Structures are given as C-alpha cells and as structure tokens.
mmCIF file with all atom_site columns, C-alpha atoms in Angstrom:
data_model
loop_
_atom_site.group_PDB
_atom_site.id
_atom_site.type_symbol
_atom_site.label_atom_id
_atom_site.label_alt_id
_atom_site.label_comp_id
_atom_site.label_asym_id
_atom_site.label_entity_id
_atom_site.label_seq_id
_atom_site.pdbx_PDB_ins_code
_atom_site.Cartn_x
_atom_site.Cartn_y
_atom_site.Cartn_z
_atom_site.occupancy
_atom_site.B_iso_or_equiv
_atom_site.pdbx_formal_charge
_atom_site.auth_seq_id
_atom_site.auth_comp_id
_atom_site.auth_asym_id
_atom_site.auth_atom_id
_atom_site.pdbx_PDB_model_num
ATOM 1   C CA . UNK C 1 1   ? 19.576  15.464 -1.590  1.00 82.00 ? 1   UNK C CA 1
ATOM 2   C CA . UNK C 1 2   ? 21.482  15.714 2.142   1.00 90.00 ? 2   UNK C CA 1
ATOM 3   C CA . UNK C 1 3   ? 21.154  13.492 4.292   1.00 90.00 ? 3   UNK C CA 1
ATOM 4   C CA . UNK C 1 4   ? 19.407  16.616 6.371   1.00 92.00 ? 4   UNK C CA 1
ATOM 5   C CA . UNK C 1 5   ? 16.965  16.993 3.452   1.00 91.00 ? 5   UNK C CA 1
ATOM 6   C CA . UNK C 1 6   ? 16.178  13.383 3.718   1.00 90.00 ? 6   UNK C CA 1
ATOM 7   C CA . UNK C 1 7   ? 15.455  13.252 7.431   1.00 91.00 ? 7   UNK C CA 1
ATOM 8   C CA . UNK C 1 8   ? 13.494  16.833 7.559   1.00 93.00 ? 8   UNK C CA 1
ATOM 9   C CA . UNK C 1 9   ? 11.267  14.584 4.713   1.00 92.00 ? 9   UNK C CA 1
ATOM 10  C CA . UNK C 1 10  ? 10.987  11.578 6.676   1.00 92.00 ? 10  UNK C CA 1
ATOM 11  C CA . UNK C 1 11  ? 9.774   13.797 9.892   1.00 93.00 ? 11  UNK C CA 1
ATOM 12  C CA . UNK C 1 12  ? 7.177   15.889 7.831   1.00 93.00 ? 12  UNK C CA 1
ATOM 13  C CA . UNK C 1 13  ? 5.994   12.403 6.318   1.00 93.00 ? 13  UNK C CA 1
ATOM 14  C CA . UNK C 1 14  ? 5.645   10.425 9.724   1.00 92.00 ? 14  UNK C CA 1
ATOM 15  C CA . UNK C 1 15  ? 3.787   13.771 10.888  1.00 93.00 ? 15  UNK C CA 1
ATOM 16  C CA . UNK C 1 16  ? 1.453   13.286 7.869   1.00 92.00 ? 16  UNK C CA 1
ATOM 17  C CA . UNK C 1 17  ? 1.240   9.476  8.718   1.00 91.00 ? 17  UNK C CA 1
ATOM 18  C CA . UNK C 1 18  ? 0.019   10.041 12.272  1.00 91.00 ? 18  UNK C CA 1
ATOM 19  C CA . UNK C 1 19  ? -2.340  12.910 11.605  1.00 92.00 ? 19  UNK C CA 1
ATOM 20  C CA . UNK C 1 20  ? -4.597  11.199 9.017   1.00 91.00 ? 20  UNK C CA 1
ATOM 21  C CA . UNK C 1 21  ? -6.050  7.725  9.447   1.00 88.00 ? 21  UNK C CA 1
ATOM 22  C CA . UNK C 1 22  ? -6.534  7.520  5.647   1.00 90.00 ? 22  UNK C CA 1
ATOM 23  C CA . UNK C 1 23  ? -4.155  7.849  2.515   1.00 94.00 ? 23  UNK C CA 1
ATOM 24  C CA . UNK C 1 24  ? -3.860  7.007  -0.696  1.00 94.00 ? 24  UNK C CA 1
ATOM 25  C CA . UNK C 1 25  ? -0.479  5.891  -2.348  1.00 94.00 ? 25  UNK C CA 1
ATOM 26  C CA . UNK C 1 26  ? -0.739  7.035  -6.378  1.00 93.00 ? 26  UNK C CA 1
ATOM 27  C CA . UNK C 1 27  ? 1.264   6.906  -9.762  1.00 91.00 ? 27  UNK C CA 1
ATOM 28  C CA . UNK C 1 28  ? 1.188   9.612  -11.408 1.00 88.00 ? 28  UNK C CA 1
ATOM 29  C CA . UNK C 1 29  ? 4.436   8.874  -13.673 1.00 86.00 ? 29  UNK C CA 1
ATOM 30  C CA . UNK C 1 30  ? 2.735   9.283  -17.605 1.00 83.00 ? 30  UNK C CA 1
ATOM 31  C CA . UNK C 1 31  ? 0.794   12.765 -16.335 1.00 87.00 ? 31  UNK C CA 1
ATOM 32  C CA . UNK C 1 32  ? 1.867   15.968 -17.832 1.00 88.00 ? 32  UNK C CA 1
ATOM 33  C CA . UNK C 1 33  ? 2.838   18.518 -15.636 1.00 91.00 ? 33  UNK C CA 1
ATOM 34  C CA . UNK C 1 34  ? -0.449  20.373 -16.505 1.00 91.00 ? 34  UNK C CA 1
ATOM 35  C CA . UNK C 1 35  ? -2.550  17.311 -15.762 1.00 90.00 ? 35  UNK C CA 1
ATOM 36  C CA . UNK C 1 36  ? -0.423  16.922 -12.352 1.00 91.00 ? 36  UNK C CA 1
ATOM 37  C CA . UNK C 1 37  ? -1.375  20.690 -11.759 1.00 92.00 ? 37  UNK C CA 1
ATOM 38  C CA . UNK C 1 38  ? -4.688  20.336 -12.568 1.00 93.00 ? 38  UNK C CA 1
ATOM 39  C CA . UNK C 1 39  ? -4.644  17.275 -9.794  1.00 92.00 ? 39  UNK C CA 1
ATOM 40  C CA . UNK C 1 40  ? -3.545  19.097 -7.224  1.00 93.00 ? 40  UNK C CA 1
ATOM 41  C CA . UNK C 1 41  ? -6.135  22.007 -7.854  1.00 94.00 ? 41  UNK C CA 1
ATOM 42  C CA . UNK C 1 42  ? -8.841  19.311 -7.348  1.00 92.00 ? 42  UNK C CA 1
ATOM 43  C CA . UNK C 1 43  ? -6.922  17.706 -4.204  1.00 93.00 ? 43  UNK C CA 1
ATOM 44  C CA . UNK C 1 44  ? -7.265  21.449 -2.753  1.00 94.00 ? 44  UNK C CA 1
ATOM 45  C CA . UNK C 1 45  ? -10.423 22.255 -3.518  1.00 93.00 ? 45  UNK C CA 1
ATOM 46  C CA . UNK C 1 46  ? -11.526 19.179 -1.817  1.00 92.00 ? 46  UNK C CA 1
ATOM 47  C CA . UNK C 1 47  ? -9.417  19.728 1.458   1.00 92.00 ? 47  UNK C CA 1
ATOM 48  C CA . UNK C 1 48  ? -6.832  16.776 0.009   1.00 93.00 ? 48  UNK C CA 1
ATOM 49  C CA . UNK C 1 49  ? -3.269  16.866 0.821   1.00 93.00 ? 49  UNK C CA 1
ATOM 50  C CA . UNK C 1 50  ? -1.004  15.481 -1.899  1.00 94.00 ? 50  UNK C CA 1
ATOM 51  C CA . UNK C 1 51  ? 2.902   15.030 -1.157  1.00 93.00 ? 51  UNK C CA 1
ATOM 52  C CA . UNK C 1 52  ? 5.453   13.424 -3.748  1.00 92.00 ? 52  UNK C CA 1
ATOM 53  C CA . UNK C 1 53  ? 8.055   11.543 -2.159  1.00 91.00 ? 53  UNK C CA 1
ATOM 54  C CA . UNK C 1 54  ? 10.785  9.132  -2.848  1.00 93.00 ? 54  UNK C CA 1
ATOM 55  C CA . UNK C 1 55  ? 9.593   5.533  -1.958  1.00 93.00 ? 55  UNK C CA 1
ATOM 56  C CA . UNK C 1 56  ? 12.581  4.631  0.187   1.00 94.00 ? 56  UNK C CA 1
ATOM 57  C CA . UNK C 1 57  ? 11.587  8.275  2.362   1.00 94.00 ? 57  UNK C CA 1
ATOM 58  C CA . UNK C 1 58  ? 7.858   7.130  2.661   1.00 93.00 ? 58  UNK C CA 1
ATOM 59  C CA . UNK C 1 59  ? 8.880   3.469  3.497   1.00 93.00 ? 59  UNK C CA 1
ATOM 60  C CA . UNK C 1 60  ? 11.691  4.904  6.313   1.00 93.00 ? 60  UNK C CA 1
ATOM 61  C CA . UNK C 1 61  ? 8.524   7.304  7.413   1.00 93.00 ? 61  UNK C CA 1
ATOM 62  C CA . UNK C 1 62  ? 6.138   4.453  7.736   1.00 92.00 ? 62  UNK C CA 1
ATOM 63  C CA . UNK C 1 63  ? 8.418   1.658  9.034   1.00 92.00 ? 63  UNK C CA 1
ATOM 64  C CA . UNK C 1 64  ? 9.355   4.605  11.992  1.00 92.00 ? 64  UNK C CA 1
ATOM 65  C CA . UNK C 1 65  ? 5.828   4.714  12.841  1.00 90.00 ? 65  UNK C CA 1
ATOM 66  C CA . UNK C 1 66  ? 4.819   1.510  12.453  1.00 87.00 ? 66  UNK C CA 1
ATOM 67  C CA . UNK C 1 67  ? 6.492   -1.352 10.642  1.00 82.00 ? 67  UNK C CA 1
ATOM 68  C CA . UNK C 1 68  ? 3.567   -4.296 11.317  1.00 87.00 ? 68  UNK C CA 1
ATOM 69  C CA . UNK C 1 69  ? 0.727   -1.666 11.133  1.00 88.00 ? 69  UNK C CA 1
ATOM 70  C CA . UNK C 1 70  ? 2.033   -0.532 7.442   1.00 89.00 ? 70  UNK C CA 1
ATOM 71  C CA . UNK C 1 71  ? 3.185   -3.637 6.374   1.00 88.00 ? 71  UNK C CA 1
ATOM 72  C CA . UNK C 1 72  ? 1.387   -4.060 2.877   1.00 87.00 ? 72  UNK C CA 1
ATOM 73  C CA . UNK C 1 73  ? 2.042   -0.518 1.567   1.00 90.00 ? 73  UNK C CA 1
ATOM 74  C CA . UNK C 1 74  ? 5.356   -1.315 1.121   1.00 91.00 ? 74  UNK C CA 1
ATOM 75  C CA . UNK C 1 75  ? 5.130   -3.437 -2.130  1.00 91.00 ? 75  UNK C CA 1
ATOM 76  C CA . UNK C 1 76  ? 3.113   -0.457 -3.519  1.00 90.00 ? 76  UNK C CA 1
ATOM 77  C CA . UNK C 1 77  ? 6.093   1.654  -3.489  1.00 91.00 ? 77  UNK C CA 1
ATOM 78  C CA . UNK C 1 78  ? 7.908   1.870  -6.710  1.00 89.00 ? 78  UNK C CA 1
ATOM 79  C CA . UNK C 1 79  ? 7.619   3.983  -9.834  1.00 89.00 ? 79  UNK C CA 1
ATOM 80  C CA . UNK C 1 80  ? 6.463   7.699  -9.515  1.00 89.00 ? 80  UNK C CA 1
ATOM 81  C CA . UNK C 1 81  ? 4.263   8.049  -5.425  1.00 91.00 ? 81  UNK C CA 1
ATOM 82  C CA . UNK C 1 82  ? 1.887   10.495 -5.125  1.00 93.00 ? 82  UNK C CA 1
ATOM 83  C CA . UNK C 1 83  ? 0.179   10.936 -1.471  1.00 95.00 ? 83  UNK C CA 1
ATOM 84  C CA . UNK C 1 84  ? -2.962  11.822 -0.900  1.00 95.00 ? 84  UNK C CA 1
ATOM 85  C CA . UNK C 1 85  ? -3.830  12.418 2.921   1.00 95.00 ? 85  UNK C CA 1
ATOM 86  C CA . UNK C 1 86  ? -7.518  13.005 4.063   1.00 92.00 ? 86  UNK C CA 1
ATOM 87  C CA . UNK C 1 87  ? -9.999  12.873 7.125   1.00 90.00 ? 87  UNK C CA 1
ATOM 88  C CA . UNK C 1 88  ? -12.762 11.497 4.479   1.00 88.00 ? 88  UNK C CA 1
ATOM 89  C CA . UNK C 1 89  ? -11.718 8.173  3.083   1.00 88.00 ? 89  UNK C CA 1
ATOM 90  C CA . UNK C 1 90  ? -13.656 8.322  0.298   1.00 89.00 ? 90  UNK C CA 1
ATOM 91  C CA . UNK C 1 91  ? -12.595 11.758 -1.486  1.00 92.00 ? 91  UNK C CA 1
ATOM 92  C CA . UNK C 1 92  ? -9.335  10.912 -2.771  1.00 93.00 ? 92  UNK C CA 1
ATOM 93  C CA . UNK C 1 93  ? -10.892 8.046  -4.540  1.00 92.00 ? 93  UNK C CA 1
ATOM 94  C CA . UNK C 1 94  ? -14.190 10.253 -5.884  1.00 92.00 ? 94  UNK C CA 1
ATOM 95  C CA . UNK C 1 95  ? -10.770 12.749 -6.880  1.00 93.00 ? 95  UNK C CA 1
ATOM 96  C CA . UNK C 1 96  ? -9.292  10.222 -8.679  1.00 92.00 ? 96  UNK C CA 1
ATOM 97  C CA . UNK C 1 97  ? -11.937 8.912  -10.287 1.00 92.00 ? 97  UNK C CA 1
ATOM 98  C CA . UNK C 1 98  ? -13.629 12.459 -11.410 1.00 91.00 ? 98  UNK C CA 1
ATOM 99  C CA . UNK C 1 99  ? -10.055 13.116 -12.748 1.00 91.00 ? 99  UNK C CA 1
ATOM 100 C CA . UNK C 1 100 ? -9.687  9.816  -14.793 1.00 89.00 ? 100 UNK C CA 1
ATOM 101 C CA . UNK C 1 101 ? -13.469 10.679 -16.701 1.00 89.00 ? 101 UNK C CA 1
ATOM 102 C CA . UNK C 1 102 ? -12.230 14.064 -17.289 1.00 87.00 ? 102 UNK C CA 1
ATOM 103 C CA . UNK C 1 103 ? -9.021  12.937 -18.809 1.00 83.00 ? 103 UNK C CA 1
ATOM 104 C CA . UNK C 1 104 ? -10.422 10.171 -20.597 1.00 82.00 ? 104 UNK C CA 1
ATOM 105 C CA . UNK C 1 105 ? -7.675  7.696  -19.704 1.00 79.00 ? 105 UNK C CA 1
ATOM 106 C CA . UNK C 1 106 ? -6.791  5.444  -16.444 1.00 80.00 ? 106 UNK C CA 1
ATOM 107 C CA . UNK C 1 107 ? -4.664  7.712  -14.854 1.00 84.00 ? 107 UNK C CA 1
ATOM 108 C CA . UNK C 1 108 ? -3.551  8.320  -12.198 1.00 89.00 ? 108 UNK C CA 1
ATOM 109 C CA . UNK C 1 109 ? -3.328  4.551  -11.263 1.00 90.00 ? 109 UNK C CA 1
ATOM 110 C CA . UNK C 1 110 ? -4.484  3.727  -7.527  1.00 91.00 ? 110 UNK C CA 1
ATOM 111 C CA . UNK C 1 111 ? -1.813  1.450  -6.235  1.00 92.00 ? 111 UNK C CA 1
ATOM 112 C CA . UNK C 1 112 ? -2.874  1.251  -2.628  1.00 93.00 ? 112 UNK C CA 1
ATOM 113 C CA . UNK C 1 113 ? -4.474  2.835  0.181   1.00 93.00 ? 113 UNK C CA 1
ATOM 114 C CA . UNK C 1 114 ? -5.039  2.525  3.754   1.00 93.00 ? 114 UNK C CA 1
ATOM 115 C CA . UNK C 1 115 ? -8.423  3.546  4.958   1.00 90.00 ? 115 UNK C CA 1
ATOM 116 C CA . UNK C 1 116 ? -8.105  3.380  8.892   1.00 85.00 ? 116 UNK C CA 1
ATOM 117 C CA . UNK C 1 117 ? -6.380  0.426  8.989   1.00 85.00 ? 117 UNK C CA 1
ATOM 118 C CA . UNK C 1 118 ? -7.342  -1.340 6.808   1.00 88.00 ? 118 UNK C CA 1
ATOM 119 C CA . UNK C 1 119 ? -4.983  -1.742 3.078   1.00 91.00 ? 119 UNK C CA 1
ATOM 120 C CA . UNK C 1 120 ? -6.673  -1.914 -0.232  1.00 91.00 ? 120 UNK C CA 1
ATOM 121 C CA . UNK C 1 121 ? -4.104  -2.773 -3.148  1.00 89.00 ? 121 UNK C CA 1
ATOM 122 C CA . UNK C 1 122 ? -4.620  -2.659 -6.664  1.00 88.00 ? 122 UNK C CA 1
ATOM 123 C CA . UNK C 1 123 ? -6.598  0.235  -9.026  1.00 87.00 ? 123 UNK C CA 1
ATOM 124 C CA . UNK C 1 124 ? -9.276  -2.650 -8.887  1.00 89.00 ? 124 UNK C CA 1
ATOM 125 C CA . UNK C 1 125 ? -10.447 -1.228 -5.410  1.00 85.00 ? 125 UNK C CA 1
ATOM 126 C CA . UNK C 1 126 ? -11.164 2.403  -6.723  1.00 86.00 ? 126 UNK C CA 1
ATOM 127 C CA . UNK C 1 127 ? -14.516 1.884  -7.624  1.00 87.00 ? 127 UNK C CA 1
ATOM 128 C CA . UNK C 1 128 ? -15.365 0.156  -4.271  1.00 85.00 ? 128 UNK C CA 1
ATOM 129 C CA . UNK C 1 129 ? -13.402 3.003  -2.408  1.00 88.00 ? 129 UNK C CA 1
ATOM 130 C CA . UNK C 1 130 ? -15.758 5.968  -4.356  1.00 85.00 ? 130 UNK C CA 1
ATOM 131 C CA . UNK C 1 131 ? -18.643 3.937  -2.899  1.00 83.00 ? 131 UNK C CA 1
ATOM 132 C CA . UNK C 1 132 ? -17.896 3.597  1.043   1.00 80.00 ? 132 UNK C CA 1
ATOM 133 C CA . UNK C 1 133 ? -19.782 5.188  3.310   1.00 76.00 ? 133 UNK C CA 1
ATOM 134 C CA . UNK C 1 134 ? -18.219 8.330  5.896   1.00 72.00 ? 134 UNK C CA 1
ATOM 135 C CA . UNK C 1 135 ? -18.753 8.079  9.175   1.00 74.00 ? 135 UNK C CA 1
ATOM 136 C CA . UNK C 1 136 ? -21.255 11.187 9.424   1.00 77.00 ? 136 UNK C CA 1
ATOM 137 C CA . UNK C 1 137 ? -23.364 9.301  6.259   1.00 77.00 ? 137 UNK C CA 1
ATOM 138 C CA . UNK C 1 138 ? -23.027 6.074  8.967   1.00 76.00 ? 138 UNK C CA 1
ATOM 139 C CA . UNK C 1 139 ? -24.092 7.971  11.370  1.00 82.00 ? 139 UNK C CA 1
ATOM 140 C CA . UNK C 1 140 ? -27.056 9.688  9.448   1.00 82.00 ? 140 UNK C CA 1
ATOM 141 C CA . UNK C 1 141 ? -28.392 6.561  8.312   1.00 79.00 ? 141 UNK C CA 1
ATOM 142 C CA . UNK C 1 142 ? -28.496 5.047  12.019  1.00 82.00 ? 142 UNK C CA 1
ATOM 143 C CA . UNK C 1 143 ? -30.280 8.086  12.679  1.00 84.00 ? 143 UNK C CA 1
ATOM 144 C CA . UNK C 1 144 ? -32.933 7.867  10.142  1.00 79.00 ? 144 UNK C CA 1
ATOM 145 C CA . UNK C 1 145 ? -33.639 4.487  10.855  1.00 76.00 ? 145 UNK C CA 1
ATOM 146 C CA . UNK C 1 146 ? -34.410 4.967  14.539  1.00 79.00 ? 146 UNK C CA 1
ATOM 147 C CA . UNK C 1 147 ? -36.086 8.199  13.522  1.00 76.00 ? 147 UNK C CA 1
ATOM 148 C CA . UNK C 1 148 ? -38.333 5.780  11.237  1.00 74.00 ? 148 UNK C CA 1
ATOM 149 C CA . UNK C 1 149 ? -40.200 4.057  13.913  1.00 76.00 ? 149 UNK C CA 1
ATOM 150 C CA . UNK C 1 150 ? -40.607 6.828  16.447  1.00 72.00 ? 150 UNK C CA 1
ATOM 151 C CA . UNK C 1 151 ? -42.080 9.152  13.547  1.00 74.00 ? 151 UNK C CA 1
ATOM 152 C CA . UNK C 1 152 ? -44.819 6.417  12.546  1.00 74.00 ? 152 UNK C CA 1
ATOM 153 C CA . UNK C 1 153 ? -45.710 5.814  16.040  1.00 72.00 ? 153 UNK C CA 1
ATOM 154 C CA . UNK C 1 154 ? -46.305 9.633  16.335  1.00 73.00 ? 154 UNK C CA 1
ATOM 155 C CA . UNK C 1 155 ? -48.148 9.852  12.821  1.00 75.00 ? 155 UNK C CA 1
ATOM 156 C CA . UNK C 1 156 ? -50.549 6.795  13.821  1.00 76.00 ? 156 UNK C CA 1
ATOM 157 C CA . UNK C 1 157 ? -51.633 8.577  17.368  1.00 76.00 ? 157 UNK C CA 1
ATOM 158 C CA . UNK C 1 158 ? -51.887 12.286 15.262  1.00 79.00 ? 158 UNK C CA 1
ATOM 159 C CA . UNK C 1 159 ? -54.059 10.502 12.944  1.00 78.00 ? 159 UNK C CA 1
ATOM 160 C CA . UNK C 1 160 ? -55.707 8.531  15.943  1.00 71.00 ? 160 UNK C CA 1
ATOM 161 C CA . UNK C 1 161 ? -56.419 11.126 17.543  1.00 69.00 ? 161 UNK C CA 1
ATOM 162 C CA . UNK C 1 162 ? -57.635 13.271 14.332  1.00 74.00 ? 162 UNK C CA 1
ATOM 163 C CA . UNK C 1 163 ? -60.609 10.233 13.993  1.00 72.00 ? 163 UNK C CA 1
ATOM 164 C CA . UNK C 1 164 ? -61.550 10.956 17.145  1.00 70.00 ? 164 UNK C CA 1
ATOM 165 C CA . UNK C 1 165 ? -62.069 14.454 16.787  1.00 68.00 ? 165 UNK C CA 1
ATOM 166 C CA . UNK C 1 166 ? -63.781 13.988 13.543  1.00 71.00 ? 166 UNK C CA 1
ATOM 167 C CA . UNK C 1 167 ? -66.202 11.410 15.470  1.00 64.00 ? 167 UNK C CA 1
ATOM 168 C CA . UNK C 1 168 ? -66.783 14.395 18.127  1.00 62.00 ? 168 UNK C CA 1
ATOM 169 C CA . UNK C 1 169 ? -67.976 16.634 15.854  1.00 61.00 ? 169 UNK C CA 1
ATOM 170 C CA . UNK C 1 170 ? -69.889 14.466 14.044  1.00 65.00 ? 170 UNK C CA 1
ATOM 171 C CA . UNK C 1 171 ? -71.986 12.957 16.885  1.00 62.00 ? 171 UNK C CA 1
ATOM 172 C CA . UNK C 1 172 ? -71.803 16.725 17.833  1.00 58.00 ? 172 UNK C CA 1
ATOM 173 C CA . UNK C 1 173 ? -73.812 17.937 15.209  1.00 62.00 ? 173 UNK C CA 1
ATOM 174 C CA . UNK C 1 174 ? -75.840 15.187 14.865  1.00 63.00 ? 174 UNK C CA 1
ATOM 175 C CA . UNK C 1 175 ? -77.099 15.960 18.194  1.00 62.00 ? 175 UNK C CA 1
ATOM 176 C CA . UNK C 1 176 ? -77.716 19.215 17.192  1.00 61.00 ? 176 UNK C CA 1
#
C-alpha cells in the first residue's frame, strides 16, 4: 500500500469518525469469507456501514480527530478490525448478536465500541448494548408517561360527566 493509499484511508476513516456518533470496533479474523459476506448483507439491510481497516490507519484516523476523546479504542486495535458505523447505537450490537445465534458460535467477537462518547470494551458488553434504549424509544416513553396522566384525567371527567347524564335521565323519567 502507498503512502497515498494510506492517507486517502485515513481521510475516508476520520470522515466516517465525525459523521457517526456510534461505532463498533469487531474481529472478524476465524469467519469464512461466506460468513463475512453474509455479515455485511445484514449490516446493509439494517442501514450499517462496515469498513475493514488496518489498526495503525484507524488509530492515525482517530488520534487526527481526537486523541483524548478516543483514547480507550486504541487497545482494542489488534488482530483482524471490522467497523461498524451507525446513527442507532443499538443495531450493530442486535447485528452481531442475531449473527452469532445464526452461526451457532461467538463470532464475530465485540472488542469495543463507542456509543456517543461513551467506550464499552470487552464482548461482555454485547448483551447490555442489544438492550439500550434509542433516543426516539427515550423519547416515546417520556411521551407516554406524560400522556398517562392527562388521559386519566380526561377518562375520569368523560365518565363524570356520563353519571351525570345517566342521573338526568333517570330523574327525567321518573318524573315522567
């Protein structure tokens, strides 16, 4: 590889590093190419970008950007990286996770990610990762729960209401 090759990778990496807030660093070294194929297929099917890179290239991307800010990614750079850049921070993981029960095995192994800003090491966190909530399901829930008390406020004066109109026509045609 040139050294022209190398610095046309760092560039499209650091572009990749400032337009997602959340990635995934992967190893995919024991998959076959058709279970790497078969990855991808999933990645793009679920709007995931995955990039393979040479470590030293993503560590000269992410140290451009932002040495501090990317600080603990860089012991999770060695073997065989996979990417995976998304705006959800929780589909790479359900991807890799999905991928693992259809394969029957452990891999691809999880060896970091950084969920916006924050840096989860170890294929420990996977299962915590496939369980965090988006920002629109955040959102949603808020939603819900202010709906909650508005909609039983409004159900108690419908029903309020229905009484007395029930007590109207009863006294109504009592009178009759």
């Amino acid at each position: 590889m040139t050294k022209d090759q190398k610095n046309e990778v760092i560039e499209l990496l650091k572009e990749k590093f400032s337009q997602y807030n959340n990635f995934y660093v992967t190893n995919t070294e024991s998959l076959t190419v058709e279970q790497v194929g078969k990855l991808r297929r999933a990645c793009f099917d679920k709007d995931v970008e995955m990039k393979v890179a040479k470590n030293t290239l993503i560590r000269k991307a992410l140290e451009a950007i932002d040495a501090e800010k990317y600080a603990g990614m860089y012991e999770s750079l060695n073997n065989v990286t996979a990417l995976m850049f998304s705006e959800n921070p929780k589909e790479p993981a359900m991807i890799l996770s999905s991928f693992r029960k259809e394969s029957n095995g452990d891999k691809p192994v999880l060896k970091a990610a950084f969920i916006n800003g924050d840096i989860y090491s170890g294929d420990e966190n996977l299962k915590a990762l496939t369980q965090i909530k988006t920002k629109n399901e955040l959102i949603g829930e808020v939603i819900g729960l202010l709906q909650s008390p508005a909609k039983r406020v409004l159900a108690a004066l419908l029903h309020h209401h229905e009484k007395q109109a029930e007590a109207g026509a009863t006294e109504a045609a009592a009178a009759e």
